[in-house]
Short mmCIF file of C-alpha atoms in Angstrom, two decimals:
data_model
loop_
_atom_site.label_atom_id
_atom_site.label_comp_id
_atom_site.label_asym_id
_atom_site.label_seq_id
_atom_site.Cartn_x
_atom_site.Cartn_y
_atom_site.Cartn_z
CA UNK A 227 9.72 -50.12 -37.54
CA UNK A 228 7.50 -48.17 -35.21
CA UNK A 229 8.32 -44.67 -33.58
CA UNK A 230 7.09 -43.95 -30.65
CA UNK A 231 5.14 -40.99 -30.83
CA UNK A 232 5.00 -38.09 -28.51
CA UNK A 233 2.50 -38.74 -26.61
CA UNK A 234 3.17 -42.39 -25.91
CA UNK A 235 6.74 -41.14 -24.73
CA UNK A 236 7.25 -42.00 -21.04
CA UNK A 237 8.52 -38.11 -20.60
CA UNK A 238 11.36 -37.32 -18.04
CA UNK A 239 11.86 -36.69 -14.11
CA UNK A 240 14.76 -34.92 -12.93
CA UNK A 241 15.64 -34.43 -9.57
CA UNK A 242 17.25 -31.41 -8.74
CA UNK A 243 19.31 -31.20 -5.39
CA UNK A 244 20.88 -28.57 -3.59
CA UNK A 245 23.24 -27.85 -0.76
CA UNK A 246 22.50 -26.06 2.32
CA UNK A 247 25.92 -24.93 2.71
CA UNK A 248 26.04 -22.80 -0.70
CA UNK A 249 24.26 -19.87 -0.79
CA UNK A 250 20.73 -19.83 -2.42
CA UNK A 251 20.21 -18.95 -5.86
CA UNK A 252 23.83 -19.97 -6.81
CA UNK A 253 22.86 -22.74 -8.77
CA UNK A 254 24.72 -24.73 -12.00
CA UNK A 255 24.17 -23.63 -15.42
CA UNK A 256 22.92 -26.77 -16.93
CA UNK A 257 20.17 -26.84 -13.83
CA UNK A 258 18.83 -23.51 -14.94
CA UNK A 259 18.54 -25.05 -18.30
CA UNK A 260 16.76 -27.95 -17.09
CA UNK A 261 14.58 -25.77 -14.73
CA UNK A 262 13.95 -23.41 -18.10
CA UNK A 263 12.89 -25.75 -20.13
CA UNK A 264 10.77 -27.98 -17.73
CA UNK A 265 6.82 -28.34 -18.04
CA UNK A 266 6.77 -28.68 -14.71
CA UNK A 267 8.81 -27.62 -11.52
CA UNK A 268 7.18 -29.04 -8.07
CA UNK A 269 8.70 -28.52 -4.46
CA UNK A 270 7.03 -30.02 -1.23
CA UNK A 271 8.41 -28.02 0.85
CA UNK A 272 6.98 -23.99 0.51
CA UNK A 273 9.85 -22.57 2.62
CA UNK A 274 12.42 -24.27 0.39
CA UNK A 275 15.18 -21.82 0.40
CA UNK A 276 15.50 -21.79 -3.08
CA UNK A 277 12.48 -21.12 -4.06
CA UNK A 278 11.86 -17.22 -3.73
CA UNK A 279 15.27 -16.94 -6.30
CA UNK A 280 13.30 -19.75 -8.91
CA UNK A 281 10.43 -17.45 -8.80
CA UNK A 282 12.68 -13.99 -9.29
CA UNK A 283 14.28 -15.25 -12.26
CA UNK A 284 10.84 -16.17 -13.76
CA UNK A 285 10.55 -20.09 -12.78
CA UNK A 286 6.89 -21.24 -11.67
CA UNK A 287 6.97 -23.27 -8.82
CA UNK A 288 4.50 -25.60 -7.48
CA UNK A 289 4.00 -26.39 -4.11
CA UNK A 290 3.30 -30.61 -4.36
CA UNK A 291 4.48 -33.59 -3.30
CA UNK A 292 3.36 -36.07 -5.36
CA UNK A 293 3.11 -39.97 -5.19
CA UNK A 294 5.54 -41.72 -7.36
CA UNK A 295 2.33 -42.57 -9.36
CA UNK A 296 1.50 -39.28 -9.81
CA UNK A 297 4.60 -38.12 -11.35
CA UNK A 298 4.97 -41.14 -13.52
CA UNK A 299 1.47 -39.70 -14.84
CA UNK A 300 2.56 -36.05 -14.81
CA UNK A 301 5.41 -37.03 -17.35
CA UNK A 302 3.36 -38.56 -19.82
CA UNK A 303 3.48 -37.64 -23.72
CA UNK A 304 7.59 -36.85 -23.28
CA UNK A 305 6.77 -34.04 -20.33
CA UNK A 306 9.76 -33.34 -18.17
CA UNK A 307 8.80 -32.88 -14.44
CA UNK A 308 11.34 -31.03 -12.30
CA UNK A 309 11.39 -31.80 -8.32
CA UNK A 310 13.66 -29.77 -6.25
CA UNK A 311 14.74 -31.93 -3.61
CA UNK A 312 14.39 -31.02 0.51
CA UNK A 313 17.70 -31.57 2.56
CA UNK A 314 17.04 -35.23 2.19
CA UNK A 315 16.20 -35.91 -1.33
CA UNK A 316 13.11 -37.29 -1.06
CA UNK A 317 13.77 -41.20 -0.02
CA UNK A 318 10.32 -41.52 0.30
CA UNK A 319 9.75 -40.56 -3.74
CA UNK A 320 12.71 -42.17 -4.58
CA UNK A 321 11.85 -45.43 -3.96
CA UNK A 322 8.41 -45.54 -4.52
CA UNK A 323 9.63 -45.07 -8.22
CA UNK A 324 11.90 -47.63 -7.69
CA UNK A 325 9.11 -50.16 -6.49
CA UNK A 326 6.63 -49.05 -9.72
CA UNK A 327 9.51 -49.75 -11.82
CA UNK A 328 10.11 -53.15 -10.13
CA UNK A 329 6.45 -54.29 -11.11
CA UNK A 330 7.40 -54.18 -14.94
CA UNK A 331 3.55 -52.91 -15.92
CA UNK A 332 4.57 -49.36 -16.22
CA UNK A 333 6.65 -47.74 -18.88
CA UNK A 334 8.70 -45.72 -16.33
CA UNK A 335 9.78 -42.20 -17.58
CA UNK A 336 13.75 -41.35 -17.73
CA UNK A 337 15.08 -40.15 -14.09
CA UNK A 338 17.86 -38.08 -13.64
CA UNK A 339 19.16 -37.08 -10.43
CA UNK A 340 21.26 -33.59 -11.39
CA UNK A 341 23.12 -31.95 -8.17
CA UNK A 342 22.52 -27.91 -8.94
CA UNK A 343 25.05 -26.90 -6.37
CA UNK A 344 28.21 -29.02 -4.89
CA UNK A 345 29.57 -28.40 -1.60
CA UNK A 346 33.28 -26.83 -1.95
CA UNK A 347 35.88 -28.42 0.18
CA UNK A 348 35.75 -27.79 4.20
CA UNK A 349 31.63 -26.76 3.45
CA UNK A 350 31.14 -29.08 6.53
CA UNK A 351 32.67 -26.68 8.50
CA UNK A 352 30.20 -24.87 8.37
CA UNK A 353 27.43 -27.32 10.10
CA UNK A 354 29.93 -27.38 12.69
CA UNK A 355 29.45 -24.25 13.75
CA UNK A 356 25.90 -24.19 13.20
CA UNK A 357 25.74 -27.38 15.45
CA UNK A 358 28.42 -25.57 18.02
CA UNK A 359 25.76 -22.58 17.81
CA UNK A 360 22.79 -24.48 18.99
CA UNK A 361 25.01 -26.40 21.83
CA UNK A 362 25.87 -23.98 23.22
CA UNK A 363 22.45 -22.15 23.54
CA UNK A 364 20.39 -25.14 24.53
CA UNK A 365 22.50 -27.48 26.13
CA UNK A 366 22.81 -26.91 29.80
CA UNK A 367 26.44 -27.98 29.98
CA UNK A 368 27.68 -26.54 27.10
CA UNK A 369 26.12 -22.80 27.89
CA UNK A 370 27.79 -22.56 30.88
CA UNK A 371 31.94 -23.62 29.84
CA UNK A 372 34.09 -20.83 30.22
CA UNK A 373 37.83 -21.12 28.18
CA UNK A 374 39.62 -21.32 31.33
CA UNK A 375 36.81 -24.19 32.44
CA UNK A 376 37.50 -25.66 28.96
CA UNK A 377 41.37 -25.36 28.67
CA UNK A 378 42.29 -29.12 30.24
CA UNK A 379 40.07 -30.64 27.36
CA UNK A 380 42.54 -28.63 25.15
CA UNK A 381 45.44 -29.81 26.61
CA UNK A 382 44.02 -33.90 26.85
CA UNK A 383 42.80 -33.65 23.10
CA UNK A 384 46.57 -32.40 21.92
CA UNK A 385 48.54 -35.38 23.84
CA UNK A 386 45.71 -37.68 22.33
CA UNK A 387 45.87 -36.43 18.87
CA UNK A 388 49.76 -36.79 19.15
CA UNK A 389 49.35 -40.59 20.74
CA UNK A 390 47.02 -41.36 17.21
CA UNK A 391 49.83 -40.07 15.14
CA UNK A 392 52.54 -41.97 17.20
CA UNK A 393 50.70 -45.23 17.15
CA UNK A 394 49.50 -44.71 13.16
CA UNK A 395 46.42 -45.27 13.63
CA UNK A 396 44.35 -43.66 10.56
CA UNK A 397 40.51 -44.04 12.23
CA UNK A 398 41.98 -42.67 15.34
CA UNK A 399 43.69 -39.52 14.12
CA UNK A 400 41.07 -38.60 11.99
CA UNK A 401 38.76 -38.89 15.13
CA UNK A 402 41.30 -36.97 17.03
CA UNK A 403 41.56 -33.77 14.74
CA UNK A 404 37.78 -34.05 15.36
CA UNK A 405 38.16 -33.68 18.48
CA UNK A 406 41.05 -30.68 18.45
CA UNK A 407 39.03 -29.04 15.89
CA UNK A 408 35.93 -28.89 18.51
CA UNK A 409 37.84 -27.46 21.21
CA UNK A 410 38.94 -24.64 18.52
CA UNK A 411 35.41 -23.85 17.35
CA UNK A 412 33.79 -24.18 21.10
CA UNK A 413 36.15 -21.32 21.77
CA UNK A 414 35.74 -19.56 19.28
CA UNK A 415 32.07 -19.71 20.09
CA UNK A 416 32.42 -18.86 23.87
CA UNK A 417 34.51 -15.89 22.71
CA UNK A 418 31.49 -14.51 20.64
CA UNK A 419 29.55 -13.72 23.63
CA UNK A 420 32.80 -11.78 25.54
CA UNK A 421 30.99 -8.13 26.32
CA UNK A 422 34.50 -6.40 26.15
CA UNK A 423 36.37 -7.95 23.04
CA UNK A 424 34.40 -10.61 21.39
CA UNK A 425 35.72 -12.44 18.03
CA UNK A 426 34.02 -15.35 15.83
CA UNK A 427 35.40 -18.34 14.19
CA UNK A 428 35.70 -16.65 10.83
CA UNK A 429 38.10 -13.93 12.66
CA UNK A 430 40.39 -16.91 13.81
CA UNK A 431 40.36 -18.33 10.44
CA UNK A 432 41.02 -14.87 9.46
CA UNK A 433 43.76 -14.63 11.30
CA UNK A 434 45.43 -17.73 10.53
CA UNK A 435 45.47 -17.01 7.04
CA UNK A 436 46.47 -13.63 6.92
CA UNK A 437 49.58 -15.13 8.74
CA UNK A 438 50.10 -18.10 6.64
CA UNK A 439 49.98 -15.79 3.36
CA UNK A 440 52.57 -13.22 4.88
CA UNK A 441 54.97 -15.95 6.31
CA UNK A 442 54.70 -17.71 2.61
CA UNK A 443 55.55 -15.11 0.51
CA UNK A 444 57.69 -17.62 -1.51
CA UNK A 445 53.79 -18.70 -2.41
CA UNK A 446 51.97 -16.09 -2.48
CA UNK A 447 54.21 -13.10 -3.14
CA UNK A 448 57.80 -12.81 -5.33
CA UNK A 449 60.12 -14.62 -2.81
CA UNK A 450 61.20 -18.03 -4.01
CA UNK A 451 62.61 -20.48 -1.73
CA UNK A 452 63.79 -23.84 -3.21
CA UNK A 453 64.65 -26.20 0.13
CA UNK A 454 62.67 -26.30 3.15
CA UNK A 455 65.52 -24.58 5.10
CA UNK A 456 64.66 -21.57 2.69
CA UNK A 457 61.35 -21.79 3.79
CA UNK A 458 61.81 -21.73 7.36
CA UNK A 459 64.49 -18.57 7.00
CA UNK A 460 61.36 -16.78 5.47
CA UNK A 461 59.26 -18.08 8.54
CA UNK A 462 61.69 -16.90 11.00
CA UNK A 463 62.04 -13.71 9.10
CA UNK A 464 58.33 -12.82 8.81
CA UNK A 465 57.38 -13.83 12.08
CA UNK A 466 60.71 -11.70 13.68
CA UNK A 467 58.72 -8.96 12.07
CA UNK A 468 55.18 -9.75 13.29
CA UNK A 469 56.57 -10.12 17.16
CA UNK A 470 58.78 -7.47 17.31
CA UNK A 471 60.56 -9.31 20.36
CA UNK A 472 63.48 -8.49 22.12
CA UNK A 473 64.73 -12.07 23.40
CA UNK A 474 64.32 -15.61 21.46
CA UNK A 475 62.53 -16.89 24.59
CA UNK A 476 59.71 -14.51 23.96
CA UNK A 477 56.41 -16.75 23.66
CA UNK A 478 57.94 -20.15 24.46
CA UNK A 479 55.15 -21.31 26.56
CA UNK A 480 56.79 -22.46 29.79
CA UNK A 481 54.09 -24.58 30.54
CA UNK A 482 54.49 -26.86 28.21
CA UNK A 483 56.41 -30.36 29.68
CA UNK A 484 59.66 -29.84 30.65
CA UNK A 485 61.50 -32.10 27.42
CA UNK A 486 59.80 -30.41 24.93
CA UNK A 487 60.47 -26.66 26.70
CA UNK A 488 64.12 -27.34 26.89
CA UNK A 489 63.99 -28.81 23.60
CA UNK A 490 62.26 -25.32 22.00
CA UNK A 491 64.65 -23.24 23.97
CA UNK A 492 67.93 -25.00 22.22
CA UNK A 493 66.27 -24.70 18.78
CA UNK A 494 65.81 -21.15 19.55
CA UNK A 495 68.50 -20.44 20.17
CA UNK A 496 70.68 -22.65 17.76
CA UNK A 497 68.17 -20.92 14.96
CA UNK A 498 69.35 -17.50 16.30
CA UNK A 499 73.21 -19.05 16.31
CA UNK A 500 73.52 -18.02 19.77
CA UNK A 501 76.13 -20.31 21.41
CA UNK A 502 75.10 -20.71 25.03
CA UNK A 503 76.42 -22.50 27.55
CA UNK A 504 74.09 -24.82 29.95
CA UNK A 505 74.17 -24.27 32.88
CA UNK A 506 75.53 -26.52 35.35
CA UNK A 507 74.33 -27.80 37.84
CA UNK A 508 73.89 -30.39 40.34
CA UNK A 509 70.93 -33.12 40.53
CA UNK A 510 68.82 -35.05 37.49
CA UNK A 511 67.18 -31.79 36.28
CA UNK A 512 70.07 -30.70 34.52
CA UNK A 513 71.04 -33.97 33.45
CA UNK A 514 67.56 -34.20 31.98
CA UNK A 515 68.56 -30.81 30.22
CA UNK A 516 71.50 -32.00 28.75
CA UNK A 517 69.62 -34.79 27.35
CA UNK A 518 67.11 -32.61 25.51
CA UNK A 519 69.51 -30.00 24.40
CA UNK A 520 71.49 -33.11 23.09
CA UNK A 521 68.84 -34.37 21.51
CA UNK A 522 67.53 -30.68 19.46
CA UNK A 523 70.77 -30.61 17.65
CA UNK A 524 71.00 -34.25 16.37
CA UNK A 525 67.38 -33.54 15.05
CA UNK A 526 65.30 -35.53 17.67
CA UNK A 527 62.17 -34.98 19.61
CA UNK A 528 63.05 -35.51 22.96
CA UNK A 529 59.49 -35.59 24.17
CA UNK A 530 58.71 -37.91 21.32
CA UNK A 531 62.12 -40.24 22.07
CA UNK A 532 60.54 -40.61 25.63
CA UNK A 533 56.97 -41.91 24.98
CA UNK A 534 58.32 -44.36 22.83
CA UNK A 535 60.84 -45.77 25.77
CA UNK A 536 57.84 -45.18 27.63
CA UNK A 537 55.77 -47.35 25.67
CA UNK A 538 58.34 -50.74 25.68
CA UNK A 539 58.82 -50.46 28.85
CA UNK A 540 55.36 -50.13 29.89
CA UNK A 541 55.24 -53.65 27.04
CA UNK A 542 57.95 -55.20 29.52
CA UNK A 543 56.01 -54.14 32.66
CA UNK A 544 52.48 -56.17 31.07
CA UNK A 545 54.46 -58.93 29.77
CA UNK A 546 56.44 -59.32 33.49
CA UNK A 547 52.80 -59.14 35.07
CA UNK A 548 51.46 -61.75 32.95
#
């Protein structure tokens, strides 16, 4: 039987990728083994943001880009090559590897591809603001939006978001949230540049979870609450504290349509156990009221109850037409 000696061994290539959205330097423990113990470490790129930490913790780096050739030969006698990756992992390398393998006249050395940082969950966040930061500075619509300018795409993006849900439609809602989640981060942007009281996206996320920790204390702190009623009494509770507000009605928008505002006045103040009267009155307004007060306390969304009437009948007005 015959070994295969050392320096007949086809060696090894590994290469090493890293994310953008992870901070430099923080790499895996088994790729600062590998980058320890290579022969070799080559980057093509010089301003590789990794590359000033490799050389602080002792790793020699070599500017190269190399053809698929080359590093075949730089691995020879069992040598293991390193090649940290630019942003797009080197297609170009990658398959001309792939096409010297194919020709079956070269012993091709082992290739590894070994991710030395993973993006955590939501990490793609973060190119959305970078991409909402160069929008906004370079695209001539874009730079000049104000949040009053921008507050009908707010309101067009929520009913739309709500129509995906309503119709179950998985591509579409997913699209949607897209959408919502723009109009949040495009504010939050516009708000940066405010000369009197600016604030970034990471002070709205901030925000929102300081709240959702201190209105979940039956998660987060020594509460316990076994039924979601229990969890909305802790809601209610928390938030009573937050506000501080004298009446029930205090930040109901009244903008909102006219269903859905009756509707969030009656759970307000059902939630509060206030029993009040409505008001009478003559005409269809106050029928309509009735309706959506009606509606609260047997556990229905009145706004919701009405796009889907809305929606047959608009069936029976196409299928009439045709």
């Amino acid at each position: 039987m015959n070994e295969t000696t050392p320096e007949a061994a086809p060696g090894r290539i590994v290469l090493l990728t890293t994310s953008h959205r992870v901070a430099p330097g923080l790499l895996s423990w088994p790729a600062w083994q590998v980058l320890r113990a290579a022969d070799a470490v080559l980057c093509a790129d010089g301003a590789h943001p990794q590359l000033p930490y490799l050389r602080e913790a002792g790793i020699s780096v070599a500017e190269a880009s190399p053809t698929a050739e080359e590093l075949v030969e730089a691995c020879a006698g069992g040598r293991t090559v390193v090649v940290v990756a630019m942003g797009e992992g080197e297609p170009a390398l990658t398959d001309g590897l792939a096409r010297l393998a194919g020709t079956g006249r070269v012993r091709m050395p082992e290739l590894e591809l070994l991710p030395a940082s993973y993006d955590l969950p939501g990490a793609r966040l973060l190119d959305l603001v970078q991409v909402m930061d160069r929008i906004r500075a370079e695209c001539p619509w874009s730079s000049r939006q104000t949040h009053l300018g921008l507050a009908k795409y707010g309101i067009e993006e929520a009913y739309e978001l709500v129509e995906a849900i309503e119709a179950g439609d998985r591509e579409e809602l997913r699209e949607e949230l897209g959408d919502v989640l723009l109009q949040v981060v495009f504010h939050s942007r516009i708000a940066e540049e405010d000369p009197d009281a600016p604030f970034s996206i990471d002070d709205v996320a901030g925000g929102i979870v300081a709240k959702l920790i201190h209105r979940h204390p039956h998660v987060f702190g020594d509460e316990t609450a076994e039924t979601p009623e229990d969890v909305k009494e802790h809601w209610l509770r928390t938030k009573a504290e937050e506000k501080r507000r004298t009446s029930v009605t205090e930040g109901v928008p009244l903008g909102q349509p006219g269903l859905a505002l009756a509707a969030k006045l009656a759970s307000r103040a059902r939630t509060a156990d206030l029993d009040v009267p409505l008001p009478q009155g003559e005409g269809i307004g106050y029928e309509l009221l009735a309706l959506a007060v009606r509606a609260e306390a047997d556990g229905v969304d009145p706004e919701a109850a009405l796009r889907a009437a809305a929606r047959v009948y608009r069936d029976a007005i196409r299928k009439t037409e045709g």
